[in-house]
Tab-separated table of C-alpha atoms and ligand atoms in Angstrom:
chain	number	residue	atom	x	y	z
A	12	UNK	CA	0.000	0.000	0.000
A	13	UNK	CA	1.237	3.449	-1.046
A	14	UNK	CA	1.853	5.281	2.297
A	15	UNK	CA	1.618	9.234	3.346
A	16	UNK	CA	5.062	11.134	2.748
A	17	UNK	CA	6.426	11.189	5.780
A	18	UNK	CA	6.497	14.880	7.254
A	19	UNK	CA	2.703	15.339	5.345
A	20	UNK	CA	-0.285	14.615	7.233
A	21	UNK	CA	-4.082	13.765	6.666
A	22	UNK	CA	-6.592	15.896	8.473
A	23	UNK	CA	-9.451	13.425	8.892
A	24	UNK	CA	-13.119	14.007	9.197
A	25	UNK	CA	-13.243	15.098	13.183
A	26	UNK	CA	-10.274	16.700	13.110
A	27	UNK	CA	-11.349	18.693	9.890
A	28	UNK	CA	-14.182	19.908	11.596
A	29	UNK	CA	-12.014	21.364	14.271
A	30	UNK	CA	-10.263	22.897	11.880
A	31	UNK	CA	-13.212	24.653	9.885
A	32	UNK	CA	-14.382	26.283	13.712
A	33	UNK	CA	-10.917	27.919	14.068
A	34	UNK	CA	-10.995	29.199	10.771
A	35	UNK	CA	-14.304	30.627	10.890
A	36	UNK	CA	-13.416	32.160	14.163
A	37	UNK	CA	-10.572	34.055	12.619
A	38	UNK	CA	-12.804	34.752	9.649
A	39	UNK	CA	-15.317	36.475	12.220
A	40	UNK	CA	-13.012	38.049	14.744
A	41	UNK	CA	-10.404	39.639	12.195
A	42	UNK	CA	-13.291	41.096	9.995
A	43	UNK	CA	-14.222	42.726	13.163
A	44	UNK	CA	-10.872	44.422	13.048
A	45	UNK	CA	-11.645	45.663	9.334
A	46	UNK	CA	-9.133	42.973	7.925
A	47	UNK	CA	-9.965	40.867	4.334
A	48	UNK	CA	-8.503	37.827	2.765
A	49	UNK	CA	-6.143	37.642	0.014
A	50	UNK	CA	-5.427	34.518	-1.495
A	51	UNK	CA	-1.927	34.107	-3.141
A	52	UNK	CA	-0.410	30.970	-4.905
A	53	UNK	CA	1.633	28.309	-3.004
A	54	UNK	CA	4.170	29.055	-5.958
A	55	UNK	CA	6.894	31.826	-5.853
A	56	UNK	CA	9.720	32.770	-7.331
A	57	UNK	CA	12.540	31.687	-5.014
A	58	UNK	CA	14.336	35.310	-5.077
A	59	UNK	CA	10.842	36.590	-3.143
A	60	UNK	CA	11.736	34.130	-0.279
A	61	UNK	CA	15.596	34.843	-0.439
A	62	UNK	CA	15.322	38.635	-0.285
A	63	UNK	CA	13.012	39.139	2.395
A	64	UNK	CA	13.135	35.882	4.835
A	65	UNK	CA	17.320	36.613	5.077
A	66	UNK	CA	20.000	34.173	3.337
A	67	UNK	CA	21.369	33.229	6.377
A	68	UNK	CA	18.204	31.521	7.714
A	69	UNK	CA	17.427	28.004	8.357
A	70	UNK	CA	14.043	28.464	6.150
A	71	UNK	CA	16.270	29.603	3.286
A	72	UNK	CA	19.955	27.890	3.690
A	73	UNK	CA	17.895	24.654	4.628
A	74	UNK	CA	13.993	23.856	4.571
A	75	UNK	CA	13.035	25.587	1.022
A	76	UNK	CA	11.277	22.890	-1.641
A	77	UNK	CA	12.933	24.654	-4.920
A	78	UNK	CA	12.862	23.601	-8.129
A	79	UNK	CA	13.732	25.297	-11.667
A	80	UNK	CA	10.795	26.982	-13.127
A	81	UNK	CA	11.160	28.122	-16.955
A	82	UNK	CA	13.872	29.590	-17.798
A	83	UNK	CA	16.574	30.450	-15.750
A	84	UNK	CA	13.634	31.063	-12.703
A	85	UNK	CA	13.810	29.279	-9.641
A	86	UNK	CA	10.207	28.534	-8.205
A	87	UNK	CA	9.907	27.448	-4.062
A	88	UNK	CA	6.446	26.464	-2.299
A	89	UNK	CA	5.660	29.013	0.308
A	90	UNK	CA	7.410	28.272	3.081
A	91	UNK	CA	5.259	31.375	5.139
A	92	UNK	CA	2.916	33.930	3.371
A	93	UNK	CA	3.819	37.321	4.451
A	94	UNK	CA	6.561	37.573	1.719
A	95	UNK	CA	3.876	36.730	-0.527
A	96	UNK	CA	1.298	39.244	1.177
A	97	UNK	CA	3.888	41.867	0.474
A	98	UNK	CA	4.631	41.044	-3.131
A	99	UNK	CA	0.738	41.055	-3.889
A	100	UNK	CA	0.390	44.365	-2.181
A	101	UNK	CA	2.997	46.020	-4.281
A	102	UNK	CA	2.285	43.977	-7.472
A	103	UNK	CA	-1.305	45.286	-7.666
A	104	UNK	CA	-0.612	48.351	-5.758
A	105	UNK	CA	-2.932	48.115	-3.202
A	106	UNK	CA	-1.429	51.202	-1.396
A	107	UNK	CA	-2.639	53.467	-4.551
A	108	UNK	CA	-5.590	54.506	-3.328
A	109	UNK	CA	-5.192	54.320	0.326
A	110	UNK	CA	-1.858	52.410	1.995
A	111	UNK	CA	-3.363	51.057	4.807
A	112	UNK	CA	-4.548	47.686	4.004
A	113	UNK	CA	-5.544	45.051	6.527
A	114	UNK	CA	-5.302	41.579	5.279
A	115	UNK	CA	-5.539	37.918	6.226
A	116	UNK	CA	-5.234	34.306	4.581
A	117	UNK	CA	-5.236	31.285	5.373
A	118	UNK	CA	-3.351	28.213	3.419
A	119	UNK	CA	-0.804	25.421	3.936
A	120	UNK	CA	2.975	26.383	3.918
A	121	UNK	CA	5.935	24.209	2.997
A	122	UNK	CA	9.264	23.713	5.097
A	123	UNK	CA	11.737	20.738	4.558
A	124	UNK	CA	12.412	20.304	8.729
A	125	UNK	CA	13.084	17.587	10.645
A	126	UNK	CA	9.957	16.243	10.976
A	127	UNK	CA	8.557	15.815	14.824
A	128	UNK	CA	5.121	15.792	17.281
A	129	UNK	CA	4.425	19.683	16.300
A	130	UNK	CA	6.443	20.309	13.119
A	131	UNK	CA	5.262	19.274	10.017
A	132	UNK	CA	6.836	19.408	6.416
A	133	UNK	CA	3.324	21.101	5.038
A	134	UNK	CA	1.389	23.139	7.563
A	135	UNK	CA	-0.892	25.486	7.871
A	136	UNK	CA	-1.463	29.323	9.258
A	137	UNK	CA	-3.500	31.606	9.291
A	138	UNK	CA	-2.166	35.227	8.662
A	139	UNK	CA	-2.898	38.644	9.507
A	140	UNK	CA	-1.253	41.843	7.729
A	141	UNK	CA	-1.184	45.191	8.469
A	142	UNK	CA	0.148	47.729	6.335
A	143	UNK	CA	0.375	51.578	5.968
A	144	UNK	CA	0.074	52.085	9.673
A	145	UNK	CA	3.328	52.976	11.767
A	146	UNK	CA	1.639	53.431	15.223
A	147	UNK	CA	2.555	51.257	18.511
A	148	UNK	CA	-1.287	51.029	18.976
A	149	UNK	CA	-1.556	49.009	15.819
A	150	UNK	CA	0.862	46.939	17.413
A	151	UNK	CA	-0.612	46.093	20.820
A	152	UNK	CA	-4.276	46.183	18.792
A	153	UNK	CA	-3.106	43.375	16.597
A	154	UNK	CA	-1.601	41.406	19.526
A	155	UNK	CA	-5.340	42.344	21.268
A	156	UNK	CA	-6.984	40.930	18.350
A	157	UNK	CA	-4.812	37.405	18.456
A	158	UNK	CA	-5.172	36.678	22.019
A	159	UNK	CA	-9.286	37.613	22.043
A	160	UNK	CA	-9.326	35.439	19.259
A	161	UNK	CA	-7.286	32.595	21.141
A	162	UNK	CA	-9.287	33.122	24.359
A	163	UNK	CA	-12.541	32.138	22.532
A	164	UNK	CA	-10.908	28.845	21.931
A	165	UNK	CA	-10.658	28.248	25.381
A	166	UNK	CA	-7.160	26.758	25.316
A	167	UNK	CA	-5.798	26.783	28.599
A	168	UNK	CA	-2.025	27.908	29.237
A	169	UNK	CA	-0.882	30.168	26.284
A	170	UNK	CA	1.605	32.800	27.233
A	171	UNK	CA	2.645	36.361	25.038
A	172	UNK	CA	6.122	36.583	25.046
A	173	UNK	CA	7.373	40.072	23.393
A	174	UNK	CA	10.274	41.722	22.381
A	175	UNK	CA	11.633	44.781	20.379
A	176	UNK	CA	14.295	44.224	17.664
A	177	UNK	CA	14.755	48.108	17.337
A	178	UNK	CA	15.607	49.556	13.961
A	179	UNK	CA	18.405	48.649	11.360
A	180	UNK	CA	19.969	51.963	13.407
A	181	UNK	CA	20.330	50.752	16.811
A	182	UNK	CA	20.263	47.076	15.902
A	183	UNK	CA	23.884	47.272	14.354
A	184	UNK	CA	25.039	48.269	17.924
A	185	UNK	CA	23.752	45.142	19.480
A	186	UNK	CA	24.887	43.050	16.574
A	187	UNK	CA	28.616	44.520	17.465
A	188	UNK	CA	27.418	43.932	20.864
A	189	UNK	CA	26.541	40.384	19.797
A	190	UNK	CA	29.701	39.313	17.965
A	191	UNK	CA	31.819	40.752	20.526
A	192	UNK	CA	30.310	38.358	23.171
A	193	UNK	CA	30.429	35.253	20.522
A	194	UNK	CA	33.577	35.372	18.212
A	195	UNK	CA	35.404	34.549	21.910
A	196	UNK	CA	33.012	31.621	22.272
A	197	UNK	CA	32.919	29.976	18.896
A	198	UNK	CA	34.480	26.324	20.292
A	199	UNK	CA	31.171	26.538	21.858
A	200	UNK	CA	29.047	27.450	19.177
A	201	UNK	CA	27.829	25.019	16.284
A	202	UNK	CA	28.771	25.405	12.730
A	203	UNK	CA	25.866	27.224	11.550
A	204	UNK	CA	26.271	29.979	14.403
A	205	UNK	CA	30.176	29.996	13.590
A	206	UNK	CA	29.465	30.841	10.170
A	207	UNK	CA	27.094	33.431	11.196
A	208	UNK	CA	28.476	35.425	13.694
A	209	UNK	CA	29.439	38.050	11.440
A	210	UNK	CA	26.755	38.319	8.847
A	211	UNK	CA	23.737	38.054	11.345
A	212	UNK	CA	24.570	37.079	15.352
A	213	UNK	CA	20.849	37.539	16.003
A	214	UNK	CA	20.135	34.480	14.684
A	215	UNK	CA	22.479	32.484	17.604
A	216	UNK	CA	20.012	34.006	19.505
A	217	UNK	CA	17.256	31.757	17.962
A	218	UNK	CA	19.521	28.620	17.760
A	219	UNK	CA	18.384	25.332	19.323
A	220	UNK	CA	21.351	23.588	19.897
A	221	UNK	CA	21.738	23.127	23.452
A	222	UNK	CA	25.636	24.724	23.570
A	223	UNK	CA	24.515	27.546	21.387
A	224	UNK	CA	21.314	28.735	23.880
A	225	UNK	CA	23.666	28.520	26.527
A	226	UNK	CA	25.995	31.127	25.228
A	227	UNK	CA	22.819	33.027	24.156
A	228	UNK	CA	21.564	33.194	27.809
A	229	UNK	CA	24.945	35.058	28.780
A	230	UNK	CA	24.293	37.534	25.940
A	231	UNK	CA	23.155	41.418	25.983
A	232	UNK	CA	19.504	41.848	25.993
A	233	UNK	CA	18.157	44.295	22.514
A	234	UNK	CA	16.311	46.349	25.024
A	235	UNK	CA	19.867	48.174	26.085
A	236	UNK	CA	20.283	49.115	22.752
A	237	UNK	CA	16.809	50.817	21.488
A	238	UNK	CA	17.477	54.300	20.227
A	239	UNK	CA	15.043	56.857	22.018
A	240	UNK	CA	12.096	56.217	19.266
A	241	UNK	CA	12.353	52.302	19.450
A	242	UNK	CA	12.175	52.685	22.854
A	243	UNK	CA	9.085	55.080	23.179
A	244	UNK	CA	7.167	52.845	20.166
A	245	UNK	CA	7.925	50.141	22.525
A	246	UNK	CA	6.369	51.520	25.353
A	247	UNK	CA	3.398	52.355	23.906
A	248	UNK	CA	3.308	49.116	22.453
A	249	UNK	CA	2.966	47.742	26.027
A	250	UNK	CA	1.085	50.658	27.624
A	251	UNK	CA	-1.607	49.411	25.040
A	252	UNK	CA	-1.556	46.265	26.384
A	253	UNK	CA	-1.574	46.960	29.765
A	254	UNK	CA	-4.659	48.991	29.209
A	255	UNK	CA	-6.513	46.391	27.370
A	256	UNK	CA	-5.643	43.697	29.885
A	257	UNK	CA	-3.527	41.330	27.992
A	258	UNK	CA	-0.559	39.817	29.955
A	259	UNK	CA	2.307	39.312	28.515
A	260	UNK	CA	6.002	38.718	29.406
A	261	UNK	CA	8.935	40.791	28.225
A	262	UNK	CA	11.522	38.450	26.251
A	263	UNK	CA	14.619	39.986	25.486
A	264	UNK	CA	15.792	36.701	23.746
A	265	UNK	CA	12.429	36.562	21.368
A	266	UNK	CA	14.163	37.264	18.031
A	267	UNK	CA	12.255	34.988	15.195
A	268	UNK	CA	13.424	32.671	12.852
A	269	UNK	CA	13.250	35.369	9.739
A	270	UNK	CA	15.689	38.186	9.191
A	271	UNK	CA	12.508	41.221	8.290
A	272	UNK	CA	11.173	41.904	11.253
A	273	UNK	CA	11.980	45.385	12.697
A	274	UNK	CA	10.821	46.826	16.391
A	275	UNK	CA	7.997	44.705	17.740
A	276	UNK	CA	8.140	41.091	17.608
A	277	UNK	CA	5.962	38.601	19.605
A	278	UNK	CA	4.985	34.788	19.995
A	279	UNK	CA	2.603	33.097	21.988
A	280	UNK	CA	3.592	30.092	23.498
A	281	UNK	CA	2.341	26.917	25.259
A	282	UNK	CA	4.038	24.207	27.468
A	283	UNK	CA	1.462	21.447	25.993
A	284	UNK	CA	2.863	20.832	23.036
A	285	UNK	CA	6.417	19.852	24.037
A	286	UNK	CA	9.856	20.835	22.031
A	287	UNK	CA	7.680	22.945	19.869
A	288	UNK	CA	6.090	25.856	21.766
A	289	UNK	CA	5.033	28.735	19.682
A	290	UNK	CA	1.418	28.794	18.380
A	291	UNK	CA	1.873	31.663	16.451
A	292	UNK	CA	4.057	34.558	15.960
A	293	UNK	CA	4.880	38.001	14.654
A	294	UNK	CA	5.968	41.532	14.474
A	295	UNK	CA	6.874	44.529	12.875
A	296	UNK	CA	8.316	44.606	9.186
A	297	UNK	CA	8.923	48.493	8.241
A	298	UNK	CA	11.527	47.938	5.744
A	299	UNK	CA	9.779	44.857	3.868
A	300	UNK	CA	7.506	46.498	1.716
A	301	UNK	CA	10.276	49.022	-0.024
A	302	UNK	CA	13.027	46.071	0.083
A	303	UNK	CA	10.921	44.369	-2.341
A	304	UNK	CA	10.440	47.020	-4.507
A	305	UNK	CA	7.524	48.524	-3.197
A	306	UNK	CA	6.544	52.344	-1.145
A	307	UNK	CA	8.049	53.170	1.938
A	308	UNK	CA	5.426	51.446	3.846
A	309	UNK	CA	5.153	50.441	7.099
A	310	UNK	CA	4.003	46.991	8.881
A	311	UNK	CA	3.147	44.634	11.253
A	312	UNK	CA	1.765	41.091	11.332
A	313	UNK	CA	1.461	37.512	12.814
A	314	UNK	CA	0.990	33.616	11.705
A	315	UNK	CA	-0.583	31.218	13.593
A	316	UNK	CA	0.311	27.482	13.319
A	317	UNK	CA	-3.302	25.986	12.787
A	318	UNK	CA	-1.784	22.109	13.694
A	319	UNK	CA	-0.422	22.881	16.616
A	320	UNK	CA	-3.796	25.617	17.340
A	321	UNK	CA	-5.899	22.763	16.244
A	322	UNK	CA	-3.775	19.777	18.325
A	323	UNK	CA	-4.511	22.237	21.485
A	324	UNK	CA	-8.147	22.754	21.218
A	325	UNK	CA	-8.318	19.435	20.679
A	326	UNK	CA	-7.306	18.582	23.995
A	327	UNK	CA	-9.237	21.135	25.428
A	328	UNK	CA	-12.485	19.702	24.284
A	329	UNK	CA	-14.130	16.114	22.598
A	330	UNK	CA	-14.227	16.349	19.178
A	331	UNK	CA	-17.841	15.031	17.746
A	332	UNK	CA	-18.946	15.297	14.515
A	333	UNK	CA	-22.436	16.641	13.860
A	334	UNK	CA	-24.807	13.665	14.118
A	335	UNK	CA	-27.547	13.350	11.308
A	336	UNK	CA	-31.101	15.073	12.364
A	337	UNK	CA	-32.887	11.921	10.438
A	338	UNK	CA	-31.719	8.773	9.517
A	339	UNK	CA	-33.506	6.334	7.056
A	340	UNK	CA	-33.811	3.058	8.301
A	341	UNK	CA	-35.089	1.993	4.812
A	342	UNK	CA	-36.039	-1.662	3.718
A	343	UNK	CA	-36.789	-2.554	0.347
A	344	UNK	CA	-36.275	-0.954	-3.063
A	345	UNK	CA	-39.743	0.833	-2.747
A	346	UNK	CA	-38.311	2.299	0.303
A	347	UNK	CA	-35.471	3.409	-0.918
A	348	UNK	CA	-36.523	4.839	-3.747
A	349	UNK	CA	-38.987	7.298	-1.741
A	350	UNK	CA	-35.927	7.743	1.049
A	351	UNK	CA	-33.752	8.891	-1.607
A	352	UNK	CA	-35.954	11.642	-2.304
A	353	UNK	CA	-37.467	12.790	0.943
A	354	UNK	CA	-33.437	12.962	2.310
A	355	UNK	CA	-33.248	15.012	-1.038
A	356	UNK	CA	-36.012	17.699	-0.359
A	357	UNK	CA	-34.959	17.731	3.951
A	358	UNK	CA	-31.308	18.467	2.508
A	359	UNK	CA	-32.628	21.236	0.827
A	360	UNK	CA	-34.175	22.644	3.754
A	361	UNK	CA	-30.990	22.194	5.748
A	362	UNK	CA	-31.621	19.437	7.596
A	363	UNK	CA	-28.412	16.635	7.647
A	364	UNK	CA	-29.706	13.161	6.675
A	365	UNK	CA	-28.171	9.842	6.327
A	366	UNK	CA	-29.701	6.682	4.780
A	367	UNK	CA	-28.506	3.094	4.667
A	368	UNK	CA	-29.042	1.545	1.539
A	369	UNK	CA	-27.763	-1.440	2.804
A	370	UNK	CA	-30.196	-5.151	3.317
A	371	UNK	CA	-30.024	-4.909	6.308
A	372	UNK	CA	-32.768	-5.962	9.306
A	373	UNK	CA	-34.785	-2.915	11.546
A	374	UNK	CA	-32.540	-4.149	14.582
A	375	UNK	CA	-29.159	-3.808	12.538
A	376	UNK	CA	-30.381	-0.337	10.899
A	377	UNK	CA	-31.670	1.337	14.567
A	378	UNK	CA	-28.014	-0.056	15.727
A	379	UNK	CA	-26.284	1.995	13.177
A	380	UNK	CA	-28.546	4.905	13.893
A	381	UNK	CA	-27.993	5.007	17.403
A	382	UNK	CA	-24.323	4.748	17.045
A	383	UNK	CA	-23.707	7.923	14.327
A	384	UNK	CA	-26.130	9.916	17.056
A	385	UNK	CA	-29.401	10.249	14.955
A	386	UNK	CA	-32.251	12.550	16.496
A	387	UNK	CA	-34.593	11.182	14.785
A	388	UNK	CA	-35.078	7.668	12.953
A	389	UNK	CA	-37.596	7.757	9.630
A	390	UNK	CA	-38.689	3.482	9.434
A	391	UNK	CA	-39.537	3.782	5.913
A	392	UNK	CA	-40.888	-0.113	4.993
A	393	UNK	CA	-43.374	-2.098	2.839
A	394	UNK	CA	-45.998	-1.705	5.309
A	395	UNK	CA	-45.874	1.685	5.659
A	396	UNK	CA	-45.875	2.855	1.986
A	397	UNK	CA	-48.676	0.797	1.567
A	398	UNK	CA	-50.775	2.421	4.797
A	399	UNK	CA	-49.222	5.898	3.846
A	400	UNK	CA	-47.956	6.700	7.145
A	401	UNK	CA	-44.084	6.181	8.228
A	402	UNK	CA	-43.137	5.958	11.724
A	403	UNK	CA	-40.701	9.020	13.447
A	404	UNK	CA	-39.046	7.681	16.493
A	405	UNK	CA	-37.413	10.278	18.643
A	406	UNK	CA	-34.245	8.642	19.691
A	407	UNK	CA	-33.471	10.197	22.812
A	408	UNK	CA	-37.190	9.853	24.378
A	409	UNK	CA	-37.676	6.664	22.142
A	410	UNK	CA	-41.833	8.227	21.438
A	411	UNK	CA	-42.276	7.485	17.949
A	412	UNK	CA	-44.969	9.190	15.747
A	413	UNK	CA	-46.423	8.282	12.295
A	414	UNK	CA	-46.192	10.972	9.923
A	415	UNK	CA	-48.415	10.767	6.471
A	416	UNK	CA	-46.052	10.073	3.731
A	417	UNK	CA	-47.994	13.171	1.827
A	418	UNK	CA	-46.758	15.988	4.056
A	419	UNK	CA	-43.644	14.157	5.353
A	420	UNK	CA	-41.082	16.850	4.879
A	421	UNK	CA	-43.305	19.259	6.150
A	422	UNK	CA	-44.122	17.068	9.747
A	423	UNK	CA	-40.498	16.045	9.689
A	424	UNK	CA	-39.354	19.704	10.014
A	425	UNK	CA	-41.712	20.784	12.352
A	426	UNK	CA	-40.480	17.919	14.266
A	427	UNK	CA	-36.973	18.442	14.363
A	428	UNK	CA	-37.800	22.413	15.175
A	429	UNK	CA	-39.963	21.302	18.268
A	430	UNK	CA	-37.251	18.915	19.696
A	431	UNK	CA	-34.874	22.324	19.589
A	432	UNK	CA	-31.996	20.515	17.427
B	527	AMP	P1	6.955	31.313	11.616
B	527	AMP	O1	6.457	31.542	10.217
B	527	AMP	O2	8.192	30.481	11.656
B	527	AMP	O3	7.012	32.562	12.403
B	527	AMP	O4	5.874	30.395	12.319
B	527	AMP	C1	4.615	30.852	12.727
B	527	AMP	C2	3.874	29.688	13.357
B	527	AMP	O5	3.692	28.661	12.390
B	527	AMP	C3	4.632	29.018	14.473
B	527	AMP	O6	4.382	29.674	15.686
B	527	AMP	C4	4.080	27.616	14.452
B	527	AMP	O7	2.892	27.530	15.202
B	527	AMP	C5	3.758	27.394	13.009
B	527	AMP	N1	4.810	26.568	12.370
B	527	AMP	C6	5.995	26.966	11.873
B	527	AMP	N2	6.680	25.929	11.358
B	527	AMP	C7	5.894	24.833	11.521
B	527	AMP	C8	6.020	23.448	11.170
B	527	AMP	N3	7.084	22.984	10.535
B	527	AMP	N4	5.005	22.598	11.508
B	527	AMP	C9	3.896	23.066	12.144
B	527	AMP	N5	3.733	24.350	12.474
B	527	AMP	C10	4.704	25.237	12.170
């Protein structure tokens, strides 16, 4: 038997439906916040990823599926969506008329890791853009929005964990800061860190290896460096929060797997899901939107892992799947044949129905009906075509009534409507 890739996964039926809630609840909360969703292609042009995720990245050095496109073109799957986001926005100029835009999508992203509980070679997040807007408050709104939004899942345990990376100004001072601390460490340090201590030392600071976070705990914290605007945008940033009452910890370590982001940047985490802890993550981009050929445009955004999201709620709650309101238990081809269409018109009214088309006795059919959780059970047989009236048992109070087969849908609905499902 042909087998899943490994990495890939299957969302099956229950799990799906878990998924469709979340995504609906972003749908409704971020359109609350004036936000719409852009769909882009899984395809890019490699460059896109290389210029604006950083070369010296583990998404770009390591986890990108590339392959030639025509020409001399290199093409990668998405391995995250704001790149694309930006490209879109400057491609069909969305800042002509107006530049703030607030957008969101949702859509599987590609990343050749190590493949682990959590992390997943195709996964999916949903994202939320801002652009065109410089202020803090946009900042702390859009961290207001994702933890509202998280809190309505009821998943126990998440933490926000925030940071400032400052500007390119005052960032190069920390980077010299950085380097000066590593490049007398480097027997320490693994390869990859080695290699980058002088192009970008802020990404030791998001290494994993256990020698390398070690070194990083000794180092200086961002937060000494922030000229006197980073430092005010940061304050507001958490003034905001404080006065919408969102908690959050200050994380002077927190600085992101990608090379764009600029002031801001924030995760929130969980201790559930083991080695991988961030649900989702974000933070300011100023300098994207021009570095890729765009405005001078300003802005700010998140992701949020759905699998691990979904893998939470999950184990916050049972997952059921939404029972049929009426169930055929059908015998006969007669029966079936007048089934068939009353589950047609009840379908049309938006009622879910389920028959068996199977031979199968009254005792075996009520069995199956019980066990998929039908409200209501239609006995549809010989007998009662030929008296005109079919019997309705209620299967939680087991009181069955006959309905005439000429009003059927009619009775059936009002049924359903009286039992309040
Ligand atoms: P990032 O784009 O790296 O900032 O990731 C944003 C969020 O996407 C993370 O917080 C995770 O929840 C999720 N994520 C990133 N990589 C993976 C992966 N390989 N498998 C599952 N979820 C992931």
């Amino acid at each position: 038997m042909i087998q899943l890739v490994r990495g890939f996964r299957d969302i099956l039926p229950g799990e799906a439906m878990v998924w469709q809630q979340v995504e609906q609840a972003a749908r409704d909360r971020f359109e609350c916040f004036g936000f719409s969703e852009i769909r882009t292609p899984v395809i890019e042009q490699t460059a896109l990823f290389k210029r604006s995720i950083g070369e010296d990245t583990d998404i770009v050095e390591k986890e990108m599926y590339t392959f030639p496109g025509s020409k001399d073109t290199l093409l990668t799957l998405r391995p995250e969506a704001t790149a694309s986001v930006v490209r879109a926005y400057i491609q069909h100029k969305l800042y002509a008329a107006d530049p703030v835009r607030k957008l969101y999508s949702i859509g599987p992203m590609f990343r050749r890791e190590r493949p682990q509980k959590g992390r997943y070679r195709q996964f999916s997040q949903i994202n939320a853009e801002v652009f065109g807007i410089e202020s803090p408050y946009m900042d702390a709104q859009l961290i207001y929005m994702l933890t509202r939004f998280l809190d309505a899942l009821d998943v126990p345990g998440l933490r926000v964990h925030l940071n400032s990376l400052g500007c390119p100004e005052c960032r190069n001072g920390y980077r010299d800061a950085l380097r000066a601390v590593f490049s007398g460490k480097t027997d320490r340090l693994c390869s990859d860190c080695v290699r980058r201590i002088d192009r970008n030392p802020l990404r030791l600071l998001d290494c994993k290896v256990p020698g390398c976070r070690e070194v990083a705990a000794d180092a200086p914290s961002m937060a000494d460096f922030l000229c006197a605007d980073c430092d005010a945008h940061f304050k507001t940033v958490t003034a905001g929060l404080d006065a919408m009452g969102v908690a959050y910890e200050r994380d002077p370590r927190l600085v992101r797997g990608l090379d764009y982001y600029t002031r801001t940047t924030f995760e929130i985490q969980t201790d559930a899901l083991g080695a991988q802890s961030a649900v989702a993550g974000g933070g300011r981009y100023d300098g994207l939107v021009e570095q890729l050929g765009g405005p001078s445009v300003p802005a700010v955004g998140f992701a949020i892992g759905m699998d691990r999201l979904v893998e939470l709620v999950m184990a916050a709650q049972p997952v059921l799947l939404r029972p049929p309101a009426v169930f055929f238990a059908a015998m006969g081809a007669e029966a079936w044949k007048r089934a068939f269409q009353w589950a047609g018109e009840l379908s049309d009214q938006g009622i879910r129905v389920e028959i068996d088309f199977s031979e199968r006795s009254l005792k075996a059919l009520m069995r199956r009906a019980d066990r998929l959780g039908a409200q209501f059970v239609l006995i549809v047989g010989e007998r009662e075509l030929e008296e005109k009236t079919v019997s309705l048992r209620h299967m939680a109070t087991k009181a069955q009534t006959a309905v005439p087969v000429d009003n059927l849908v009619a009775v059936v609905k009002e049924k359903i409507w009286e039992s309040g499902v």
